[in-house]
Amino acid sequence: MMKVKCLSSLLVLILLSLLVVSCRNFAFQERGGTNDEALTQLGINRRFVLDAEFNKLLDKLQLLDGEKQIMAYIRSVVTDPKIGNEFLRTYTNLEFSNLLNALGSDKVKEIIKNHLKDCKKRPPVISKTQALIDRFNRNDEVKRSFQSELNINSNYALHLKDLFSHDNPNYVYNEIMKDDCIDDLLEEIEDAQYILNYETLYAKLSLDDKKHLDFIRDVLMRVPTNIVLDPKKPFKIYSVYEFEALLGRMGVAKSEEIIRIHKNILKEEENAHKALITAMEGEIKQSLLRRFNKHQNGYRIHLMDLFVPYSGSGSNKNSVVYDAFKNSKYADEYIAIRNEALSIRVNKIR
């Protein structure tokens, strides 16, 4: 009988212990979720062993066990010299403890809360970005650049260390509070979609239109050695990515209209040239030829001028470029030269 009573008492004690543990876990979940889950989402599948001094500090800051694990993870990042480069601050354990002490309990808890929020938002955004990059119908510098950028933006430890790279505790706190660690990832998603839009555009173009679009791209990417640029006028040298992203942002209809305007200028150039061939020899024809050659040689610079607004500020950069093309009067000079050349030919026939 005595043995049964002892077993019953032991069972009650075990149940009470489990109830206490359960309540503590519930209390922590109510205050922001479990830390083990947050760490797992970052690829951290271990619990950190806290040294006595650090644990004492975290107790002073009134952190729960799960919150301590988050702070231990952050310390493991900011004290690791292998993460980042010489421009990112690497703390000693003492320096990090001094930082937490200076911040105080409330701010440290806010940092932990922000950290948990970031953990939950990042994985689906990273997956979506990777899925878009995998859809690229290419394996060139553009895709490699996107993949490299995603690899950097996916490195949360690097991002975290960057946020803590300042001597002033309040500055560190403010940087973390205003930070949204998925901003760069969301921007990359947007840019990746623009590249896919460009690929859709390019795939539907005729061979002739592709040739003309390639010509425009090459002009913007490489300044010909025989062109003298005005140092007082701004110009932009594009990368392949920048050019494709611009047209992808602009959309198929506007991009096709730009190609049409470009082809029309070349058509008027050809018409003017044909008219000059049949024009009567003389001083007027030579003057027209000089005008024609000057205008012809200036077209590449004109193209660069049309794309300069993209490097400016504002949310409608693509519309500015499109409007610049729509308002271009470059074909008018060729039309004027052709008409004057035709008038000479008519006079000659008479």
PDB file of C-alpha atoms in Angstrom, residues 49-328:
ATOM      1  CA  VAL A  49      25.156  26.789 -25.116  1.00  0.00           C
ATOM      2  CA  LEU A  50      25.369  30.039 -23.166  1.00  0.00           C
ATOM      3  CA  ASP A  51      28.401  30.915 -21.075  1.00  0.00           C
ATOM      4  CA  ALA A  52      27.675  32.000 -17.506  1.00  0.00           C
ATOM      5  CA  GLU A  53      28.474  35.697 -17.994  1.00  0.00           C
ATOM      6  CA  PHE A  54      26.322  36.043 -21.120  1.00  0.00           C
ATOM      7  CA  ASN A  55      23.466  34.124 -19.534  1.00  0.00           C
ATOM      8  CA  LYS A  56      23.638  36.408 -16.496  1.00  0.00           C
ATOM      9  CA  LEU A  57      23.358  39.462 -18.760  1.00  0.00           C
ATOM     10  CA  LEU A  58      20.383  37.998 -20.620  1.00  0.00           C
ATOM     11  CA  ASP A  59      18.694  37.249 -17.299  1.00  0.00           C
ATOM     12  CA  LYS A  60      19.251  40.875 -16.330  1.00  0.00           C
ATOM     13  CA  LEU A  61      17.565  41.873 -19.610  1.00  0.00           C
ATOM     14  CA  GLN A  62      14.630  39.624 -18.629  1.00  0.00           C
ATOM     15  CA  LEU A  63      14.853  37.397 -21.704  1.00  0.00           C
ATOM     16  CA  LEU A  64      13.066  34.067 -21.880  1.00  0.00           C
ATOM     17  CA  ASP A  65      14.925  30.922 -22.928  1.00  0.00           C
ATOM     18  CA  GLY A  66      13.845  31.161 -26.559  1.00  0.00           C
ATOM     19  CA  GLU A  67      14.765  34.850 -26.696  1.00  0.00           C
ATOM     20  CA  LYS A  68      18.175  33.982 -25.299  1.00  0.00           C
ATOM     21  CA  GLN A  69      18.684  31.543 -28.182  1.00  0.00           C
ATOM     22  CA  ILE A  70      17.945  34.274 -30.727  1.00  0.00           C
ATOM     23  CA  MET A  71      20.401  36.624 -29.042  1.00  0.00           C
ATOM     24  CA  ALA A  72      23.011  33.859 -28.887  1.00  0.00           C
ATOM     25  CA  TYR A  73      22.590  33.315 -32.622  1.00  0.00           C
ATOM     26  CA  ILE A  74      22.992  37.038 -33.321  1.00  0.00           C
ATOM     27  CA  ARG A  75      26.133  37.094 -31.179  1.00  0.00           C
ATOM     28  CA  SER A  76      27.540  34.126 -33.119  1.00  0.00           C
ATOM     29  CA  VAL A  77      27.109  36.134 -36.331  1.00  0.00           C
ATOM     30  CA  VAL A  78      28.457  39.530 -35.298  1.00  0.00           C
ATOM     31  CA  THR A  79      31.515  38.014 -33.579  1.00  0.00           C
ATOM     32  CA  ASP A  80      32.453  35.821 -36.574  1.00  0.00           C
ATOM     33  CA  PRO A  81      35.308  37.400 -38.606  1.00  0.00           C
ATOM     34  CA  LYS A  82      34.628  35.022 -41.507  1.00  0.00           C
ATOM     35  CA  ILE A  83      31.260  36.669 -42.202  1.00  0.00           C
ATOM     36  CA  GLY A  84      31.521  39.715 -44.477  1.00  0.00           C
ATOM     37  CA  ASN A  85      34.665  41.734 -45.053  1.00  0.00           C
ATOM     38  CA  GLU A  86      36.822  44.323 -43.339  1.00  0.00           C
ATOM     39  CA  PHE A  87      34.140  46.974 -43.825  1.00  0.00           C
ATOM     40  CA  LEU A  88      31.710  45.130 -41.531  1.00  0.00           C
ATOM     41  CA  ARG A  89      32.341  45.376 -37.829  1.00  0.00           C
ATOM     42  CA  THR A  90      33.275  42.184 -35.970  1.00  0.00           C
ATOM     43  CA  TYR A  91      32.472  42.353 -32.250  1.00  0.00           C
ATOM     44  CA  THR A  92      34.226  40.673 -29.375  1.00  0.00           C
ATOM     45  CA  ASN A  93      31.925  38.919 -26.907  1.00  0.00           C
ATOM     46  CA  LEU A  94      32.531  41.735 -24.427  1.00  0.00           C
ATOM     47  CA  GLU A  95      31.719  44.448 -26.999  1.00  0.00           C
ATOM     48  CA  PHE A  96      28.464  42.726 -27.902  1.00  0.00           C
ATOM     49  CA  SER A  97      27.509  42.383 -24.234  1.00  0.00           C
ATOM     50  CA  ASN A  98      28.250  46.087 -23.737  1.00  0.00           C
ATOM     51  CA  LEU A  99      26.005  46.881 -26.706  1.00  0.00           C
ATOM     52  CA  LEU A 100      23.099  44.911 -25.241  1.00  0.00           C
ATOM     53  CA  ASN A 101      23.654  46.503 -21.850  1.00  0.00           C
ATOM     54  CA  ALA A 102      23.554  49.965 -23.418  1.00  0.00           C
ATOM     55  CA  LEU A 103      20.382  49.160 -25.356  1.00  0.00           C
ATOM     56  CA  GLY A 104      18.491  47.848 -22.352  1.00  0.00           C
ATOM     57  CA  SER A 105      15.770  45.252 -22.024  1.00  0.00           C
ATOM     58  CA  ASP A 106      13.001  46.934 -24.044  1.00  0.00           C
ATOM     59  CA  LYS A 107      15.135  47.663 -27.108  1.00  0.00           C
ATOM     60  CA  VAL A 108      16.741  44.223 -27.069  1.00  0.00           C
ATOM     61  CA  LYS A 109      13.284  42.632 -27.021  1.00  0.00           C
ATOM     62  CA  GLU A 110      12.258  44.846 -29.944  1.00  0.00           C
ATOM     63  CA  ILE A 111      15.331  43.703 -31.874  1.00  0.00           C
ATOM     64  CA  ILE A 112      14.375  40.071 -31.223  1.00  0.00           C
ATOM     65  CA  LYS A 113      10.800  40.723 -32.340  1.00  0.00           C
ATOM     66  CA  ASN A 114      12.016  42.315 -35.568  1.00  0.00           C
ATOM     67  CA  HIS A 115      14.386  39.402 -36.131  1.00  0.00           C
ATOM     68  CA  LEU A 116      11.565  36.858 -35.812  1.00  0.00           C
ATOM     69  CA  LYS A 117       9.461  38.840 -38.269  1.00  0.00           C
ATOM     70  CA  ASP A 118      12.330  38.816 -40.793  1.00  0.00           C
ATOM     71  CA  CYS A 119      12.818  35.071 -40.407  1.00  0.00           C
ATOM     72  CA  LYS A 120       9.231  34.371 -41.373  1.00  0.00           C
ATOM     73  CA  LYS A 121       9.179  36.658 -44.417  1.00  0.00           C
ATOM     74  CA  ARG A 122      12.416  35.653 -46.127  1.00  0.00           C
ATOM     75  CA  PRO A 123      12.065  31.980 -47.209  1.00  0.00           C
ATOM     76  CA  PRO A 124       9.000  32.356 -49.509  1.00  0.00           C
ATOM     77  CA  VAL A 125      10.438  35.496 -51.121  1.00  0.00           C
ATOM     78  CA  ILE A 126      13.780  33.790 -51.748  1.00  0.00           C
ATOM     79  CA  SER A 127      11.975  30.807 -53.298  1.00  0.00           C
ATOM     80  CA  LYS A 128       9.921  33.053 -55.575  1.00  0.00           C
ATOM     81  CA  THR A 129      13.029  34.926 -56.723  1.00  0.00           C
ATOM     82  CA  GLN A 130      14.851  31.680 -57.491  1.00  0.00           C
ATOM     83  CA  ALA A 131      11.856  30.382 -59.456  1.00  0.00           C
ATOM     84  CA  LEU A 132      11.889  33.497 -61.668  1.00  0.00           C
ATOM     85  CA  ILE A 133      15.638  33.225 -62.299  1.00  0.00           C
ATOM     86  CA  ASP A 134      15.227  29.553 -63.233  1.00  0.00           C
ATOM     87  CA  ARG A 135      12.757  30.632 -65.924  1.00  0.00           C
ATOM     88  CA  PHE A 136      15.360  32.765 -67.712  1.00  0.00           C
ATOM     89  CA  ASN A 137      15.816  31.365 -71.213  1.00  0.00           C
ATOM     90  CA  ARG A 138      19.565  31.940 -71.170  1.00  0.00           C
ATOM     91  CA  ASN A 139      22.777  31.192 -69.343  1.00  0.00           C
ATOM     92  CA  ASP A 140      24.744  34.412 -69.717  1.00  0.00           C
ATOM     93  CA  GLU A 141      26.067  37.277 -67.616  1.00  0.00           C
ATOM     94  CA  VAL A 142      22.534  38.524 -66.872  1.00  0.00           C
ATOM     95  CA  LYS A 143      21.418  35.242 -65.310  1.00  0.00           C
ATOM     96  CA  ARG A 144      24.722  34.859 -63.474  1.00  0.00           C
ATOM     97  CA  SER A 145      24.398  38.400 -62.135  1.00  0.00           C
ATOM     98  CA  PHE A 146      20.865  37.741 -60.858  1.00  0.00           C
ATOM     99  CA  GLN A 147      21.931  34.476 -59.250  1.00  0.00           C
ATOM    100  CA  SER A 148      24.919  36.114 -57.598  1.00  0.00           C
ATOM    101  CA  GLU A 149      22.748  38.934 -56.248  1.00  0.00           C
ATOM    102  CA  LEU A 150      20.218  36.445 -54.900  1.00  0.00           C
ATOM    103  CA  ASN A 151      22.978  34.477 -53.203  1.00  0.00           C
ATOM    104  CA  ILE A 152      24.129  37.658 -51.459  1.00  0.00           C
ATOM    105  CA  ASN A 153      20.624  38.821 -50.537  1.00  0.00           C
ATOM    106  CA  SER A 154      19.778  35.336 -49.243  1.00  0.00           C
ATOM    107  CA  ASN A 155      22.692  35.467 -46.815  1.00  0.00           C
ATOM    108  CA  TYR A 156      20.849  36.628 -43.715  1.00  0.00           C
ATOM    109  CA  ALA A 157      23.936  36.396 -41.517  1.00  0.00           C
ATOM    110  CA  LEU A 158      25.692  38.893 -43.793  1.00  0.00           C
ATOM    111  CA  HIS A 159      22.675  41.186 -43.699  1.00  0.00           C
ATOM    112  CA  LEU A 160      22.475  40.903 -39.914  1.00  0.00           C
ATOM    113  CA  LYS A 161      26.145  41.728 -39.438  1.00  0.00           C
ATOM    114  CA  ASP A 162      25.762  44.768 -41.671  1.00  0.00           C
ATOM    115  CA  LEU A 163      22.928  46.067 -39.466  1.00  0.00           C
ATOM    116  CA  PHE A 164      25.132  45.836 -36.374  1.00  0.00           C
ATOM    117  CA  SER A 165      28.179  47.489 -37.992  1.00  0.00           C
ATOM    118  CA  HIS A 166      28.138  50.733 -36.031  1.00  0.00           C
ATOM    119  CA  ASP A 167      29.591  51.933 -32.746  1.00  0.00           C
ATOM    120  CA  ASN A 168      26.508  53.829 -31.597  1.00  0.00           C
ATOM    121  CA  PRO A 169      23.912  51.548 -29.896  1.00  0.00           C
ATOM    122  CA  ASN A 170      21.006  53.833 -30.803  1.00  0.00           C
ATOM    123  CA  TYR A 171      22.117  53.909 -34.441  1.00  0.00           C
ATOM    124  CA  VAL A 172      22.203  50.093 -34.496  1.00  0.00           C
ATOM    125  CA  TYR A 173      18.740  49.937 -32.940  1.00  0.00           C
ATOM    126  CA  ASN A 174      17.283  52.455 -35.407  1.00  0.00           C
ATOM    127  CA  GLU A 175      18.815  50.648 -38.391  1.00  0.00           C
ATOM    128  CA  ILE A 176      17.252  47.359 -37.297  1.00  0.00           C
ATOM    129  CA  MET A 177      13.858  48.898 -36.564  1.00  0.00           C
ATOM    130  CA  LYS A 178      13.559  50.585 -39.958  1.00  0.00           C
ATOM    131  CA  ASP A 179      15.072  47.651 -41.845  1.00  0.00           C
ATOM    132  CA  ASP A 180      12.980  45.412 -44.021  1.00  0.00           C
ATOM    133  CA  CYS A 181      15.312  42.631 -45.004  1.00  0.00           C
ATOM    134  CA  ILE A 182      13.215  41.583 -47.984  1.00  0.00           C
ATOM    135  CA  ASP A 183      13.342  44.954 -49.776  1.00  0.00           C
ATOM    136  CA  ASP A 184      16.331  43.923 -51.893  1.00  0.00           C
ATOM    137  CA  LEU A 185      14.721  40.568 -52.606  1.00  0.00           C
ATOM    138  CA  LEU A 186      11.444  42.195 -53.676  1.00  0.00           C
ATOM    139  CA  GLU A 187      13.377  44.535 -55.950  1.00  0.00           C
ATOM    140  CA  GLU A 188      15.153  41.564 -57.514  1.00  0.00           C
ATOM    141  CA  ILE A 189      11.799  39.842 -58.097  1.00  0.00           C
ATOM    142  CA  GLU A 190      10.586  42.946 -59.905  1.00  0.00           C
ATOM    143  CA  ASP A 191      13.741  43.174 -62.023  1.00  0.00           C
ATOM    144  CA  ALA A 192      13.652  39.449 -62.842  1.00  0.00           C
ATOM    145  CA  GLN A 193      10.108  39.871 -64.115  1.00  0.00           C
ATOM    146  CA  TYR A 194      11.279  42.720 -66.357  1.00  0.00           C
ATOM    147  CA  ILE A 195      13.945  40.448 -67.861  1.00  0.00           C
ATOM    148  CA  LEU A 196      11.305  37.793 -68.526  1.00  0.00           C
ATOM    149  CA  ASN A 197       9.155  40.488 -70.171  1.00  0.00           C
ATOM    150  CA  TYR A 198      12.099  41.387 -72.408  1.00  0.00           C
ATOM    151  CA  GLU A 199      12.607  37.737 -73.363  1.00  0.00           C
ATOM    152  CA  THR A 200       8.923  37.556 -74.332  1.00  0.00           C
ATOM    153  CA  LEU A 201       9.316  40.706 -76.437  1.00  0.00           C
ATOM    154  CA  TYR A 202      12.490  39.496 -78.165  1.00  0.00           C
ATOM    155  CA  ALA A 203      11.023  36.062 -78.942  1.00  0.00           C
ATOM    156  CA  LYS A 204       8.081  37.549 -80.828  1.00  0.00           C
ATOM    157  CA  LEU A 205      10.129  40.007 -82.933  1.00  0.00           C
ATOM    158  CA  SER A 206      10.904  39.342 -86.588  1.00  0.00           C
ATOM    159  CA  LEU A 207      14.543  38.745 -87.538  1.00  0.00           C
ATOM    160  CA  ASP A 208      14.694  42.261 -88.992  1.00  0.00           C
ATOM    161  CA  ASP A 209      13.311  43.857 -85.824  1.00  0.00           C
ATOM    162  CA  LYS A 210      15.750  41.835 -83.709  1.00  0.00           C
ATOM    163  CA  LYS A 211      18.602  43.194 -85.822  1.00  0.00           C
ATOM    164  CA  HIS A 212      17.460  46.776 -85.225  1.00  0.00           C
ATOM    165  CA  LEU A 213      16.958  46.237 -81.494  1.00  0.00           C
ATOM    166  CA  ASP A 214      20.438  44.711 -81.253  1.00  0.00           C
ATOM    167  CA  PHE A 215      21.822  47.787 -83.027  1.00  0.00           C
ATOM    168  CA  ILE A 216      20.218  50.140 -80.481  1.00  0.00           C
ATOM    169  CA  ARG A 217      21.496  47.996 -77.595  1.00  0.00           C
ATOM    170  CA  ASP A 218      25.051  47.951 -78.992  1.00  0.00           C
ATOM    171  CA  VAL A 219      25.074  51.745 -79.386  1.00  0.00           C
ATOM    172  CA  LEU A 220      24.035  52.188 -75.748  1.00  0.00           C
ATOM    173  CA  MET A 221      26.533  49.652 -74.447  1.00  0.00           C
ATOM    174  CA  ARG A 222      29.627  50.794 -76.346  1.00  0.00           C
ATOM    175  CA  VAL A 223      30.544  54.337 -77.351  1.00  0.00           C
ATOM    176  CA  PRO A 224      32.136  54.154 -80.841  1.00  0.00           C
ATOM    177  CA  THR A 225      35.724  55.438 -80.935  1.00  0.00           C
ATOM    178  CA  ASN A 226      34.935  57.816 -83.807  1.00  0.00           C
ATOM    179  CA  ILE A 227      32.275  59.662 -81.798  1.00  0.00           C
ATOM    180  CA  VAL A 228      33.209  62.786 -79.860  1.00  0.00           C
ATOM    181  CA  LEU A 229      30.844  63.321 -76.940  1.00  0.00           C
ATOM    182  CA  ASP A 230      30.049  66.722 -75.500  1.00  0.00           C
ATOM    183  CA  PRO A 231      31.510  66.678 -71.949  1.00  0.00           C
ATOM    184  CA  LYS A 232      28.787  69.091 -70.827  1.00  0.00           C
ATOM    185  CA  LYS A 233      25.969  66.742 -71.874  1.00  0.00           C
ATOM    186  CA  PRO A 234      25.089  63.710 -69.729  1.00  0.00           C
ATOM    187  CA  PHE A 235      25.088  60.260 -71.264  1.00  0.00           C
ATOM    188  CA  LYS A 236      24.718  56.722 -69.959  1.00  0.00           C
ATOM    189  CA  ILE A 237      26.547  53.538 -70.876  1.00  0.00           C
ATOM    190  CA  TYR A 238      24.151  50.625 -70.382  1.00  0.00           C
ATOM    191  CA  SER A 239      24.854  47.059 -69.347  1.00  0.00           C
ATOM    192  CA  VAL A 240      22.930  44.239 -71.045  1.00  0.00           C
ATOM    193  CA  TYR A 241      20.836  43.870 -67.898  1.00  0.00           C
ATOM    194  CA  GLU A 242      19.984  47.591 -67.689  1.00  0.00           C
ATOM    195  CA  PHE A 243      18.923  47.734 -71.331  1.00  0.00           C
ATOM    196  CA  GLU A 244      16.765  44.612 -71.133  1.00  0.00           C
ATOM    197  CA  ALA A 245      15.228  45.628 -67.805  1.00  0.00           C
ATOM    198  CA  LEU A 246      14.317  49.033 -69.246  1.00  0.00           C
ATOM    199  CA  LEU A 247      12.500  47.553 -72.232  1.00  0.00           C
ATOM    200  CA  GLY A 248      10.936  44.861 -70.056  1.00  0.00           C
ATOM    201  CA  ARG A 249       9.633  47.581 -67.759  1.00  0.00           C
ATOM    202  CA  MET A 250       8.404  49.547 -70.763  1.00  0.00           C
ATOM    203  CA  GLY A 251       6.378  46.639 -72.130  1.00  0.00           C
ATOM    204  CA  VAL A 252       5.967  45.046 -75.545  1.00  0.00           C
ATOM    205  CA  ALA A 253       3.824  47.736 -77.213  1.00  0.00           C
ATOM    206  CA  LYS A 254       6.085  50.679 -76.335  1.00  0.00           C
ATOM    207  CA  SER A 255       9.244  48.724 -77.138  1.00  0.00           C
ATOM    208  CA  GLU A 256       7.867  47.813 -80.564  1.00  0.00           C
ATOM    209  CA  GLU A 257       6.966  51.469 -81.139  1.00  0.00           C
ATOM    210  CA  ILE A 258      10.558  52.495 -80.373  1.00  0.00           C
ATOM    211  CA  ILE A 259      11.803  49.982 -82.950  1.00  0.00           C
ATOM    212  CA  ARG A 260       9.300  51.349 -85.484  1.00  0.00           C
ATOM    213  CA  ILE A 261      10.454  54.950 -84.922  1.00  0.00           C
ATOM    214  CA  HIS A 262      14.094  53.878 -85.286  1.00  0.00           C
ATOM    215  CA  LYS A 263      13.350  52.026 -88.532  1.00  0.00           C
ATOM    216  CA  ASN A 264      11.458  55.023 -89.889  1.00  0.00           C
ATOM    217  CA  ILE A 265      14.488  57.260 -89.288  1.00  0.00           C
ATOM    218  CA  LEU A 266      16.687  54.809 -91.216  1.00  0.00           C
ATOM    219  CA  LYS A 267      14.095  54.681 -94.004  1.00  0.00           C
ATOM    220  CA  GLU A 268      14.109  58.477 -94.346  1.00  0.00           C
ATOM    221  CA  GLU A 269      17.913  58.387 -94.303  1.00  0.00           C
ATOM    222  CA  GLU A 270      17.861  55.964 -97.247  1.00  0.00           C
ATOM    223  CA  ASN A 271      15.296  58.081 -99.130  1.00  0.00           C
ATOM    224  CA  ALA A 272      17.441  61.194 -98.683  1.00  0.00           C
ATOM    225  CA  HIS A 273      20.525  59.327 -99.887  1.00  0.00           C
ATOM    226  CA  LYS A 274      18.737  58.111-103.033  1.00  0.00           C
ATOM    227  CA  ALA A 275      17.535  61.635-103.795  1.00  0.00           C
ATOM    228  CA  LEU A 276      21.072  62.992-103.432  1.00  0.00           C
ATOM    229  CA  ILE A 277      22.425  60.427-105.889  1.00  0.00           C
ATOM    230  CA  THR A 278      20.124  61.717-108.638  1.00  0.00           C
ATOM    231  CA  ALA A 279      20.520  65.407-107.715  1.00  0.00           C
ATOM    232  CA  MET A 280      22.239  67.825-110.072  1.00  0.00           C
ATOM    233  CA  GLU A 281      25.934  68.330-109.372  1.00  0.00           C
ATOM    234  CA  GLY A 282      26.878  71.673-107.958  1.00  0.00           C
ATOM    235  CA  GLU A 283      27.387  73.707-104.816  1.00  0.00           C
ATOM    236  CA  ILE A 284      23.851  73.087-103.556  1.00  0.00           C
ATOM    237  CA  LYS A 285      24.285  69.318-103.802  1.00  0.00           C
ATOM    238  CA  GLN A 286      27.637  69.485-101.983  1.00  0.00           C
ATOM    239  CA  SER A 287      26.022  71.518 -99.230  1.00  0.00           C
ATOM    240  CA  LEU A 288      23.221  68.953 -98.957  1.00  0.00           C
ATOM    241  CA  LEU A 289      25.764  66.112 -98.841  1.00  0.00           C
ATOM    242  CA  ARG A 290      27.586  67.796 -95.961  1.00  0.00           C
ATOM    243  CA  ARG A 291      24.313  68.189 -94.104  1.00  0.00           C
ATOM    244  CA  PHE A 292      23.445  64.562 -94.796  1.00  0.00           C
ATOM    245  CA  ASN A 293      26.805  63.218 -93.593  1.00  0.00           C
ATOM    246  CA  LYS A 294      26.716  65.330 -90.437  1.00  0.00           C
ATOM    247  CA  HIS A 295      23.187  64.181 -89.626  1.00  0.00           C
ATOM    248  CA  GLN A 296      24.014  60.559 -90.392  1.00  0.00           C
ATOM    249  CA  ASN A 297      27.094  60.632 -88.160  1.00  0.00           C
ATOM    250  CA  GLY A 298      25.092  62.195 -85.336  1.00  0.00           C
ATOM    251  CA  TYR A 299      22.455  59.478 -85.096  1.00  0.00           C
ATOM    252  CA  ARG A 300      24.300  57.318 -82.588  1.00  0.00           C
ATOM    253  CA  ILE A 301      24.698  60.296 -80.271  1.00  0.00           C
ATOM    254  CA  HIS A 302      21.012  61.076 -80.795  1.00  0.00           C
ATOM    255  CA  LEU A 303      20.112  57.544 -79.685  1.00  0.00           C
ATOM    256  CA  MET A 304      22.226  57.966 -76.568  1.00  0.00           C
ATOM    257  CA  ASP A 305      20.501  61.300 -75.873  1.00  0.00           C
ATOM    258  CA  LEU A 306      17.083  59.639 -76.091  1.00  0.00           C
ATOM    259  CA  PHE A 307      18.086  57.093 -73.451  1.00  0.00           C
ATOM    260  CA  VAL A 308      19.743  59.581 -71.074  1.00  0.00           C
ATOM    261  CA  PRO A 309      16.496  60.363 -69.149  1.00  0.00           C
ATOM    262  CA  TYR A 310      16.585  56.794 -67.792  1.00  0.00           C
ATOM    263  CA  SER A 311      19.533  57.720 -65.580  1.00  0.00           C
ATOM    264  CA  GLY A 312      17.611  60.569 -63.993  1.00  0.00           C
ATOM    265  CA  SER A 313      15.230  60.464 -61.039  1.00  0.00           C
ATOM    266  CA  GLY A 314      11.535  59.765 -60.992  1.00  0.00           C
ATOM    267  CA  SER A 315       9.240  56.754 -61.098  1.00  0.00           C
ATOM    268  CA  ASN A 316       8.443  56.961 -64.835  1.00  0.00           C
ATOM    269  CA  LYS A 317      11.916  56.560 -66.289  1.00  0.00           C
ATOM    270  CA  ASN A 318      10.689  54.181 -68.975  1.00  0.00           C
ATOM    271  CA  SER A 319       7.892  56.569 -70.002  1.00  0.00           C
ATOM    272  CA  VAL A 320      10.409  59.408 -70.269  1.00  0.00           C
ATOM    273  CA  VAL A 321      12.501  57.389 -72.743  1.00  0.00           C
ATOM    274  CA  TYR A 322       9.425  56.375 -74.703  1.00  0.00           C
ATOM    275  CA  ASP A 323       8.160  59.970 -74.846  1.00  0.00           C
ATOM    276  CA  ALA A 324      11.598  61.134 -75.997  1.00  0.00           C
ATOM    277  CA  PHE A 325      11.378  58.720 -78.940  1.00  0.00           C
ATOM    278  CA  LYS A 326       7.827  59.778 -79.754  1.00  0.00           C
ATOM    279  CA  ASN A 327       8.881  63.438 -79.803  1.00  0.00           C
ATOM    280  CA  SER A 328      12.059  62.849 -81.817  1.00  0.00           C
TER     281      SER A 328
END
